[in-house]
Each structure stands twice: as C-alpha cells, then as structure tokens.
XYZ file of C-alpha atoms in Angstrom:
505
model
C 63.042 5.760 38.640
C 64.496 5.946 42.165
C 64.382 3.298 44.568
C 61.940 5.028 46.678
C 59.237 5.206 43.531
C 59.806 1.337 43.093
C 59.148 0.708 47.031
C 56.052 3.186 46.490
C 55.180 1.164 43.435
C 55.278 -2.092 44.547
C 52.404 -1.073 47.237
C 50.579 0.879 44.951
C 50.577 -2.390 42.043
C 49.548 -4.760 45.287
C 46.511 -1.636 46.467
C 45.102 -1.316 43.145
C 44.479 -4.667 42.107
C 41.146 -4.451 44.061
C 39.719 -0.776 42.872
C 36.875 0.438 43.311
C 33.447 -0.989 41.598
C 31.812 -4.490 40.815
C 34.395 -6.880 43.293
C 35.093 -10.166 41.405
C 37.777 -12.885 42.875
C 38.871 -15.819 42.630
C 36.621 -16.970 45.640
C 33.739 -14.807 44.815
C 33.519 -15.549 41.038
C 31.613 -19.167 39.993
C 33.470 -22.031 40.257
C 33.794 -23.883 36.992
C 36.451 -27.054 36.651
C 37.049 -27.204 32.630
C 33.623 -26.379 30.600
C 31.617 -27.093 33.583
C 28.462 -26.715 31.895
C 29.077 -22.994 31.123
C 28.491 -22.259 27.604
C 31.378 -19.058 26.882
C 34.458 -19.680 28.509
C 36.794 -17.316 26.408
C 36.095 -13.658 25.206
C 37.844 -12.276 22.302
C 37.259 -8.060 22.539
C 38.245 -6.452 19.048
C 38.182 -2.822 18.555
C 39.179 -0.700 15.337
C 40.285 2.591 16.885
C 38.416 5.316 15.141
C 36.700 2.719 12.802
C 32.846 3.900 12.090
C 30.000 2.335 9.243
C 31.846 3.867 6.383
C 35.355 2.567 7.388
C 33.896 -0.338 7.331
C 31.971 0.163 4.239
C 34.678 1.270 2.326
C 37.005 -1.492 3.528
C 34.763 -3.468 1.499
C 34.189 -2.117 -1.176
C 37.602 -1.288 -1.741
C 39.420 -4.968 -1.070
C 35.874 -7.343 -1.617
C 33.564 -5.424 -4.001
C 30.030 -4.195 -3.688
C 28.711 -7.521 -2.666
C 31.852 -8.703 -1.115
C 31.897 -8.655 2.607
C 34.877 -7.667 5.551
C 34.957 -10.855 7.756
C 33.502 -9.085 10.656
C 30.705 -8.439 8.211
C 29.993 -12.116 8.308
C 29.248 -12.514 12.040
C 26.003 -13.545 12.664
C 25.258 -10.803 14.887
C 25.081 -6.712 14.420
C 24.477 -3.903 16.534
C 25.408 -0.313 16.758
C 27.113 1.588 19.605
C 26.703 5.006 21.187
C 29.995 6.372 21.924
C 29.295 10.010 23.928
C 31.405 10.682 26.427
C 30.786 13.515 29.699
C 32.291 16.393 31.566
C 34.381 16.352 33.902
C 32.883 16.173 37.023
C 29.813 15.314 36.622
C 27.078 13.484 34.153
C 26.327 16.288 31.495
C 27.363 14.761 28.012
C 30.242 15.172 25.994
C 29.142 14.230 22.625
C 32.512 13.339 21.063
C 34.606 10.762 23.062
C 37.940 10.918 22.700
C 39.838 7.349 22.888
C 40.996 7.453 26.642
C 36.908 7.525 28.020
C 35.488 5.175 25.533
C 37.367 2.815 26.333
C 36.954 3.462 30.483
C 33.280 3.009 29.457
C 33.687 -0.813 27.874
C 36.623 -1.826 29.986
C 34.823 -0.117 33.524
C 31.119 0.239 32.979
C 31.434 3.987 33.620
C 31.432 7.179 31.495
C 34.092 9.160 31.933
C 35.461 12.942 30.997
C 37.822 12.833 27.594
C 41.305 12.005 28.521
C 40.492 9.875 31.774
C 42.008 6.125 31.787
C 40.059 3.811 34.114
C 38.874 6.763 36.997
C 35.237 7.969 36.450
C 34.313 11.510 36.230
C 34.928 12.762 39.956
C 38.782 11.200 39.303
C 37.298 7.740 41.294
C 39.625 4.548 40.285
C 36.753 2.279 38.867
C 37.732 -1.643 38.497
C 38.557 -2.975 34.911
C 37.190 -5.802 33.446
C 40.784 -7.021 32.555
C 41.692 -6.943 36.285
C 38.610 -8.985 37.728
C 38.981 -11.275 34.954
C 43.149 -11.542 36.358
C 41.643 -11.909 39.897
C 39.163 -14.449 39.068
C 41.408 -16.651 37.631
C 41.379 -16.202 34.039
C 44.314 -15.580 31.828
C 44.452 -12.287 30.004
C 45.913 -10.173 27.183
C 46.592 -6.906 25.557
C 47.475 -6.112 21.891
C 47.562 -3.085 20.113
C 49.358 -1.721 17.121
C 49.610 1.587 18.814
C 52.410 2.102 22.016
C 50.967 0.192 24.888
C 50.630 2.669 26.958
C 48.055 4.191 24.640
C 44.465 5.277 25.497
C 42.875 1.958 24.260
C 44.810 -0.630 25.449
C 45.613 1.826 28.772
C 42.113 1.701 29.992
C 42.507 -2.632 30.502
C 45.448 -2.359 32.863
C 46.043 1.254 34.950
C 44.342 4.398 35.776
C 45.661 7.527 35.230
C 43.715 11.276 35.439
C 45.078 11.807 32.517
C 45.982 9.915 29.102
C 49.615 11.673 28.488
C 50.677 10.377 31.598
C 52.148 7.443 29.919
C 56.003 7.713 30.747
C 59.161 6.979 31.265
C 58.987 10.262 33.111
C 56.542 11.916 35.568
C 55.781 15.757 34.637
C 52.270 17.893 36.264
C 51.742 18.635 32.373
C 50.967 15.095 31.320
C 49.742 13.696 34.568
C 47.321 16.000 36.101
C 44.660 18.450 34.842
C 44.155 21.760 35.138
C 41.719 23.582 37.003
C 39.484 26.634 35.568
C 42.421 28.988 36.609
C 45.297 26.999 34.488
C 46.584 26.017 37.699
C 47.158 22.121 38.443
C 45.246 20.412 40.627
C 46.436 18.653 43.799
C 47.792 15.663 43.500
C 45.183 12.552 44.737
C 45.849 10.883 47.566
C 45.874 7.637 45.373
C 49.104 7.806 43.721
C 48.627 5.437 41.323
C 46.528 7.759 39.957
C 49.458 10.215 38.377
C 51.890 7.129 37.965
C 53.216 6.486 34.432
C 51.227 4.232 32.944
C 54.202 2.235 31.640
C 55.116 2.246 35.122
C 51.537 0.662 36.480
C 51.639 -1.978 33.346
C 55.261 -3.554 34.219
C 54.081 -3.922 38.112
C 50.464 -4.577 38.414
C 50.613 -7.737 36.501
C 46.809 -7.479 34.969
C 48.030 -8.865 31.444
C 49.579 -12.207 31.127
C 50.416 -11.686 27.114
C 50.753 -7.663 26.229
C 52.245 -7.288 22.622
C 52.410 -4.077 20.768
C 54.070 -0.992 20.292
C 56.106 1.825 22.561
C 59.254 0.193 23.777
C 60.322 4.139 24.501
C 57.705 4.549 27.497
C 59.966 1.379 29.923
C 63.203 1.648 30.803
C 65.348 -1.073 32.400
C 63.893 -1.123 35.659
C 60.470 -2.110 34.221
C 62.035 -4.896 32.621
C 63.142 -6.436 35.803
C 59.903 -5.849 37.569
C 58.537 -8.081 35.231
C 60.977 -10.382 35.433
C 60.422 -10.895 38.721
C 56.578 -11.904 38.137
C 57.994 -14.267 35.852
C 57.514 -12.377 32.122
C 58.900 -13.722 29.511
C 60.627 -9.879 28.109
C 61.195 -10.093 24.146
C 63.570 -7.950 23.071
C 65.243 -5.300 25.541
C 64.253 -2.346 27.734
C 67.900 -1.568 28.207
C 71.078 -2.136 30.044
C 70.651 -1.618 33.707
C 73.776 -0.113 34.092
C 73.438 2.397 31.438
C 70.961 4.267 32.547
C 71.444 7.479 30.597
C 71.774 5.797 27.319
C 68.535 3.742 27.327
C 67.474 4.805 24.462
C 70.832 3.391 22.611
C 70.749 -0.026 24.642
C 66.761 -1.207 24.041
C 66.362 -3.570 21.561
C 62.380 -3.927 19.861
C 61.141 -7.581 19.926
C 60.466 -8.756 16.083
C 58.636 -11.222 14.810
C 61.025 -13.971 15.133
C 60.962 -12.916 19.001
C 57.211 -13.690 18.829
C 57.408 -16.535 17.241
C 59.699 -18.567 19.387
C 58.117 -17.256 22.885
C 56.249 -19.980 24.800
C 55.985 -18.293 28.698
C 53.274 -18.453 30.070
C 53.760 -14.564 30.761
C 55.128 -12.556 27.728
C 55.902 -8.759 26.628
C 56.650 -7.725 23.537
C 57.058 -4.505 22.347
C 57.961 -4.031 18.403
C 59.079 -0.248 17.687
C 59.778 2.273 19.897
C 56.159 4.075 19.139
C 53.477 3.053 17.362
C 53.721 0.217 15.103
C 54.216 0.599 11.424
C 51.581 1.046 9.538
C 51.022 -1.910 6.682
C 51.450 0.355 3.304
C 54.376 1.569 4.860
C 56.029 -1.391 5.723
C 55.314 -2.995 2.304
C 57.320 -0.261 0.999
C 60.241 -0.492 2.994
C 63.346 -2.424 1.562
C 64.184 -5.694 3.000
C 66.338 -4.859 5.417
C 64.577 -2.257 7.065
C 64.056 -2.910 11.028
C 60.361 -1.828 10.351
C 59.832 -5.222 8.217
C 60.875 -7.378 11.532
C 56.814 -6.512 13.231
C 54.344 -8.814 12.827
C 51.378 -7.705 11.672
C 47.856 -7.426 13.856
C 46.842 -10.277 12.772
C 49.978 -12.627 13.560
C 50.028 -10.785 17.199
C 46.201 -12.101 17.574
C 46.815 -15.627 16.629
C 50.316 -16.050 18.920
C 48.544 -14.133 21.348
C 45.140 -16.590 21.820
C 47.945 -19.381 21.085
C 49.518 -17.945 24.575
C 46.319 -17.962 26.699
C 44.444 -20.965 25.371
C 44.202 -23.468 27.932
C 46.379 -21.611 30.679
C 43.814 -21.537 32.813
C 41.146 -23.886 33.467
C 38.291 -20.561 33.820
C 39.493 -19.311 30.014
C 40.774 -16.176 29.282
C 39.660 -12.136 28.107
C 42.101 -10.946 25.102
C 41.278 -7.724 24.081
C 42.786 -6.418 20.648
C 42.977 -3.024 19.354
C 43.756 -2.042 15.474
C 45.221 1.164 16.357
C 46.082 3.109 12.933
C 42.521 2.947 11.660
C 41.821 6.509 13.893
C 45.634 7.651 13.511
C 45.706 7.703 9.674
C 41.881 8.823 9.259
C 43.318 12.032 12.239
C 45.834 12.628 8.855
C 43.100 12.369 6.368
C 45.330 9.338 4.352
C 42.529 7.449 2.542
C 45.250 4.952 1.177
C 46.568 4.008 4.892
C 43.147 4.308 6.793
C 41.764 1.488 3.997
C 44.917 -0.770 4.809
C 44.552 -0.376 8.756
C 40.636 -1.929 8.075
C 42.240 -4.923 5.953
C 44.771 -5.593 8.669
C 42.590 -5.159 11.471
C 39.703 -7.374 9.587
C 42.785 -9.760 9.287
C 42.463 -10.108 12.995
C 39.103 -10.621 13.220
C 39.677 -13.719 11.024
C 42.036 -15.104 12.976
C 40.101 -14.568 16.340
C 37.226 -16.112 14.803
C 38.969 -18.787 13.343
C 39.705 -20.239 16.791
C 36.458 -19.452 17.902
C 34.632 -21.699 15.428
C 36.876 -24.326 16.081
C 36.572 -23.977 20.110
C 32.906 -23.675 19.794
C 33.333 -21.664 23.854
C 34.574 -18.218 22.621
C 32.519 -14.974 22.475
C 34.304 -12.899 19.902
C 32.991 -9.305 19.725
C 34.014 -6.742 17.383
C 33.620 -2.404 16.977
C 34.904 0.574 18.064
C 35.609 3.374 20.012
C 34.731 6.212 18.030
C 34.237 7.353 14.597
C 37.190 9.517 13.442
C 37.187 12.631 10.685
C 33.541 12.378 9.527
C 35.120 10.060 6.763
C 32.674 9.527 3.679
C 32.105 7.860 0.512
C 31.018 10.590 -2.221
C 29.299 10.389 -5.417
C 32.163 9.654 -8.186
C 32.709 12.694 -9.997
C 32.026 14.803 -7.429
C 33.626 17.189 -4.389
C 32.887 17.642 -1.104
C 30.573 21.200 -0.288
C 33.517 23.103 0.569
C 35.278 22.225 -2.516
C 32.375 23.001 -5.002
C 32.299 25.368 -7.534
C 29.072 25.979 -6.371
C 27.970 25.645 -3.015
C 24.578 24.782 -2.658
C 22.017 27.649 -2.308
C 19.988 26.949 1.258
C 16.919 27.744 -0.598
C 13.663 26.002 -0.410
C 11.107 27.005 -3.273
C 7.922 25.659 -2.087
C 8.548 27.323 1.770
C 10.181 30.177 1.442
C 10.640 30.169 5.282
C 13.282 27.718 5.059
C 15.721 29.735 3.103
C 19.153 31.218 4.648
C 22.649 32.087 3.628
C 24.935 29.945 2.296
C 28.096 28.821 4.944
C 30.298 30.725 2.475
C 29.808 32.951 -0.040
C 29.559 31.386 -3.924
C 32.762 32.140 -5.992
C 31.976 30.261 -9.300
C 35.391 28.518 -8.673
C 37.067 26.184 -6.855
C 39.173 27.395 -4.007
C 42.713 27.011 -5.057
C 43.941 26.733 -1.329
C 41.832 23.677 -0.904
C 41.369 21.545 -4.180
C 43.638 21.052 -7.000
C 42.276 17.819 -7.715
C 42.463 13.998 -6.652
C 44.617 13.597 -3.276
C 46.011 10.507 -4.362
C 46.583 11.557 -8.040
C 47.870 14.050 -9.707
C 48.675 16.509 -7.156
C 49.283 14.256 -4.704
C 52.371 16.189 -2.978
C 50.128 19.418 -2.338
C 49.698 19.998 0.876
C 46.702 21.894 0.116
C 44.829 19.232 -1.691
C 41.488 18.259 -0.130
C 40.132 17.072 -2.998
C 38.843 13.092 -2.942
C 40.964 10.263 -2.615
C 39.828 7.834 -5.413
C 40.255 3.736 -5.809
C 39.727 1.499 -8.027
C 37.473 -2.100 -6.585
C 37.385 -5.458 -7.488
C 34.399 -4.110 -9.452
C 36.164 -1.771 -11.773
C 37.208 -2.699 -15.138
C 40.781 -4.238 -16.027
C 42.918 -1.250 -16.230
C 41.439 1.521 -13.879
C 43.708 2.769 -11.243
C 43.706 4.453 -7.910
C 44.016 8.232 -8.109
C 42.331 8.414 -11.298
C 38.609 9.847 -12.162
C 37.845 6.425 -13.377
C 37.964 4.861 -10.538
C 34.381 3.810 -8.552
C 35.522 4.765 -4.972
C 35.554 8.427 -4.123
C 36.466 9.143 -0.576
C 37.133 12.375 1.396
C 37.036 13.452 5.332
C 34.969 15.821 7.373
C 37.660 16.813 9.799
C 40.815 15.706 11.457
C 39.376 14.960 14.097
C 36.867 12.678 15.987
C 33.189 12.924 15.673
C 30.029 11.572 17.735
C 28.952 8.890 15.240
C 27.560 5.858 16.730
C 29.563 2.695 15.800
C 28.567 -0.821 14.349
C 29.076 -3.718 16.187
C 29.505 -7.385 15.155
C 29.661 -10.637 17.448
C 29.871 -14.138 17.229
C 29.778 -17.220 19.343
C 27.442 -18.169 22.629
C 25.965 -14.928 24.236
C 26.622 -12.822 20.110
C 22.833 -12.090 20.485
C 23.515 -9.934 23.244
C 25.097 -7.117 21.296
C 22.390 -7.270 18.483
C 21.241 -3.970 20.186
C 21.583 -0.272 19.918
C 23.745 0.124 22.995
C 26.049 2.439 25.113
C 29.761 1.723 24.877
C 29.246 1.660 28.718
C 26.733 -1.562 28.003
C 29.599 -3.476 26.451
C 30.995 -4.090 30.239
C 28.271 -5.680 31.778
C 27.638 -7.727 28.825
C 30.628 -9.034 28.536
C 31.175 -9.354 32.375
C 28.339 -11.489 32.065
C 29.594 -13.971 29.370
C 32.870 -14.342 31.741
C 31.274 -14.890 35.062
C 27.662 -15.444 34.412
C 26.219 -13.219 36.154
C 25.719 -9.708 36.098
C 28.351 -7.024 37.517
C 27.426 -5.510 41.202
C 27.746 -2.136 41.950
C-alpha cells in the first residue's frame, strides 16, 4: 500500500461510515440509559453458511438420534427463509444466491446481484446493519471460521462490487465486473467501492471484536491502522520494515492469544485462510500449528465475553459457521456433519448467555442451501447411480410418459459408483456413491462406511441451490421470525429489536 492509498483511505473509512439507506446515529437512534424499559438490548445473528433442513436434519440424526435434537432445534421459535437472489441491474430474480448477496440482503435490507458485498443491484453502497448499530452506539462483532474478508462476514463491514476483491492487492479481475463485451467496467466514482476489503475492515472501524480466519489478506500497514483506533492486534500482520517478506514475518493469533485478550477492541486472525476444519484438526498431531485455533464455539463465547456490557445500548455479534457450505461445495459428508456439530456448538454458547441475560435476541439460519445434500433410503443410490433408472412412465395416463434423463444400462456406471464414499473405496475419485453413518440409534458395533449403518447421505451438486432455509430464534422479539420470510426481511426485523423501531428508507 502506498502512502497515497492510506491518505485516500483514511477519507474513504471517515465517507462511508454514513452510506446510503435507513440513517441511524447516535443522536437519531432512541435513547436508552441501561435496560431503560426496552425489552432486547443485545442481538446474537448466527448463520451456518450453506446449512439447509437436511444439514440440519442429518446433524441430528447423526450426533443426537432420531428423537434427539441440535440445540438450535430447541429454540422456541421456527421459521423458514427464502434465499433468491437478482440480476444485476435490476429486480428480475436470480434463484440461487450465492454467499456475497444473501448476506447484503440480511445485513442491508436489499437484494442484490451474486457476488455484490453491501452495494445493491445498480452498484449503490446501501448501509449495513453492523455500521448503524457502530454509529448508534452499540458495540459490535464479527466471527467467522472462514478468512474475514469472506462473503459472509464481508457484507457486515465494507462494500465491494465484487466478492474477490478481498486483498492484500488491488487487480480489475477481482475488483470490478465485466460488462457484456468482457471488457471492465469503469471504475465508480466511490472508491471504496473497488478497495480491498481487508483494506476497508482495518480502517472503517465497524467491528469492535472481529475473530476468524485470513491473516494472508492484511499486511503490516493494516495492523497499524488499527492500532491507531486502539485494537487490541493478536498475533502479527508482519514486520513493517520487511515489507517483501510478509508472508514469512505474520504470526496467526491462537487460542492462548484469545484467551488472554481483554481490549475493548480486538482482532484476531487464526490461519492464514480459512480456519481448520474440526475432523481435521482432531487428526493432526499435537504439535501441529493447526491445533493452536479455537474452535467456533470458544470464538462465540470470548467474543459476547468482549462486548457484554461495553456499551450501555448493548451490542449486534454476528457469527458465521463457515465450512458447513465449503465441505458440502466438496461433497465430504464426514466434514459437512462436523461443521453442523461445531457450529450448533455455537449456538449453545450464544444461547447460554442469552438465558442467563434474559435481554438477548439470538437468531439462527442461513444463507443458502449448498449441493442439494440429501438423506436416502438405506440400501439405496441416488438416480444417477441406479442400475435402473426409473422409467418416466405413468400407466393410468399415458400422456404423462417421456424418456428417461439417460438411457437404462442394467449396470451401474463404473465412472460414478464403486460403492460407499466413506468405505471401501473411499480413495476413488470417482466414487459418488452414499456416504453412510452409523447414529446413536444403531446397534453396538455398526460403523460408518458400512451398509449397516442407518444414515445414507449423498449430494445433488457441488454447488449451491435455491432451497429455502429454516430458521430458529430465541429470546424477546423470537416470534418475529416464526414466518416464511425473505432473507431481505431478516434486516428490518432485527433493526427493529436494536432500535425499536422500524428502518426508514
């Protein structure tokens, strides 16, 4: 970074804490000394990236049994979410949302083109909730398991045109789109708008506590611009003076870090990328740097530890299980199942506090449902695995008949299923067949990857899909989100539990 883009970003951090949409300040928002009479004075927004009914199903049946239950299972309250996103330019839907505008449309009350963070679709900077929370006075945080600077946890505290634009380094590839032609498009005359997002989060200040992953979007100079606001920096974004060998001179933040910070501003960034996922890092031997993260869970429990009572309005926390969606893109049954555990681990621990503050709206969902992800009949394989796809034949109405989507072979097809994924066969790359698991239900003895056991799981796709999401709440104002809703309803909902009032605009 030169010391022109710093200048530059110093006045672009002190422009875009007012952006455009519903204006909330400190002067502006209700006045409330302690409780004050108002009911909710702390939100708690958890999301399980990628995370749809049978991630959720399946999480429980897999850890708790048929009629066991996930702990966001046990809020009072339970809703379901429409997650479509639109084009680009205008209001014509987009019915799979990619991470980047769902989360515009909870943390900005807008829907948004796939890809956007915090703009609307005509590229517009729309106001976060995490900023007019900052502005009004309450503390705020920001934890993910995925790099900070990730979609999800993005969308709270910058704006960018595009999602790649995340850092160290500016490039036209990941910061501004295309038109029709393959050309770029001009550069906005709000800058902000195509700076690094790792950039906008060490200057703008909209996060008091941000813990997570992606150390390798900063460099140095970030470090000292939060310094100067008074951070509290675990860990290292490297040695000033080195600035060609950052990448040898940072130094992740562990769990010990965590533990001992007491600022009243901290950043903490674990691994270089995304965090670890929990199988994984059971795995690892003791030494292994990977074993020094804390999990989701212990983030959410320092991090509420951090903001309670820092400010006399409350605080907004918003917490993002991040591997659910990147281990159900790979189609990993195993990992995607531990991601729910760890993220429903947070959920605990958020709600823990809650029922002992008795003032905290916790809410709970997701983005998006990722890889069409299913529980299957034991025994049996997916359509495109059978030996025999089913005939699209209707006896009684004739009229209904057509051809199969592929033609009937009488086999198997060898290039995609040799059996159980997580069997025998696991190391085939080829091998789409089920991913079995044994449950608290099975008897003594049965073991994953084998035909005994009860839970039979395999994926649609690698990729995302336009299932609505469930939604759980608890605490004053949980009736609220006992609704089918648009993500983009989660915004003014909440909005409303922090300043009591609806949103203008």
């Amino acid at each position: 970074m030169t010391h022109k883009a710093l200048k530059t970003l110093a006045v672009l951090a002190a422009a875009s804490a007012v952006a455009a949409g519903p204006a909330v300040t400190a002067n502006s928002a209700p006045q409330h000394g302690g409780h004050g009479g108002r009911e909710i004075r702390n939100v708690i927004y958890l999301l399980g990236d990628g995370m749809g009914r049978t991630h959720v199903t399946a999480g429980r049946e897999r850890y708790y049994g048929a009629q066991g239950k996930l702990n966001m299972e046990r809020l009072p309250y339970t809703g379901a979410v429409a997650t479509y996103a639109v084009e680009k330019g205008g209001d014509q839907p987009a019915l799979v949302t990619d991470s980047a505008s769902a989360a515009t449309a909870w943390a900005s009350g807008v829907k948004t083109y796939n890809a956007a963070i915090g703009v609307d679709s005509r590229e517009k900077k729309r106001a976060t909730l995490m900023e007019q929370a900052k502005a009004a006075g309450f503390a705020t945080g920001n934890v993910s398991t995925a790099e900070i600077t990730d979609a999800t946890p993005a969308a709270q505290f910058s704006h960018a045109l595009l999602r790649g634009c995340q850092g160290p380094t500016y490039s036209d590839a990941a910061c501004l789109p295309k038109n029709a032609d393959g050309s770029y498009e001009k550069a906005p005359a709000d800058k902000t708008l195509i700076t690094p997002i790792a950039e906008q989060i060490a200057r703008n200040g909209t996060a008091d506590v941000v813990l997570g992953g992606g150390l390798a979007r900063f460099e140095p100079d970030d470090q000292k611009a939060l310094q100067a606001q008074g951070y509290q920096v675990l860990g290292s974004f490297g040695d000033p003076k080195l600035p060609a060998q950052t990448a040898a001179t940072q130094k992740v933040a562990t769990k010990a870090d965590l533990d001992k910070a007491r600022g009243r501003k901290v950043v903490g960034l674990f691994n270089r990328g995304n965090l670890t996922v929990e199988q994984a890092k059971a795995s690892l031997p003791a030494g292994a740097p990977q074993k020094q993260e804390p999990t989701l869970a212990e983030m959410a429990k320092k991090s509420i530890d951090l903001l309670d009572g820092r400010s006399k309005k409350g605080f907004f926390l918003q917490i993002e299980g991040a591997q659910i969606d990147k281990r159900s893109h790979a189609n990993d049954a195993a990992q995607t199942l531990a991601e729910v555990k760890a993220f429903d681990d947070a959920v605990k621990a958020a709600t823990d506090f809650a029922k002992k503050d008795g003032h905290t709206l916790v809410v709970v969902t997701a983005d998006h449902e990722c890889a069409g992800f299913n529980i299957i009949e034991k025994g049996t394989y997916t359509n495109a695995e059978a030996a025999a796809p089913p005939a699209n034949t209707d006896a009684g109405n004739p009229a209904n008949n057509s051809l199969p989507s592929r033609a009937t072979s009488g086999a198997k097809d060898p290039a995609r299923s040799t059996g159980i994924v997580n069997g025998t066969g696991s190391g085939d790359a080829k091998n789409f067949g089920p991913a079995t698991f044994r449950t608290p239900d099975d008897p003594r003895g049965v073991k994953d990857g084998s035909p005994e056991a009860s839970l039979w799981l395999t994926y649609l796709s690698g990729n995302h899909t336009g299932a609505d999401v469930p939604i759980f709440a608890y605490g004053p104002g949980a009736d609220r989100f006992a609704a089918s809703q648009l993500n983009t309803d989660l915004y003014g909902k909440m909005y409303g539990s922090l300043f009591g009032r609806a949103p203008r605009g």
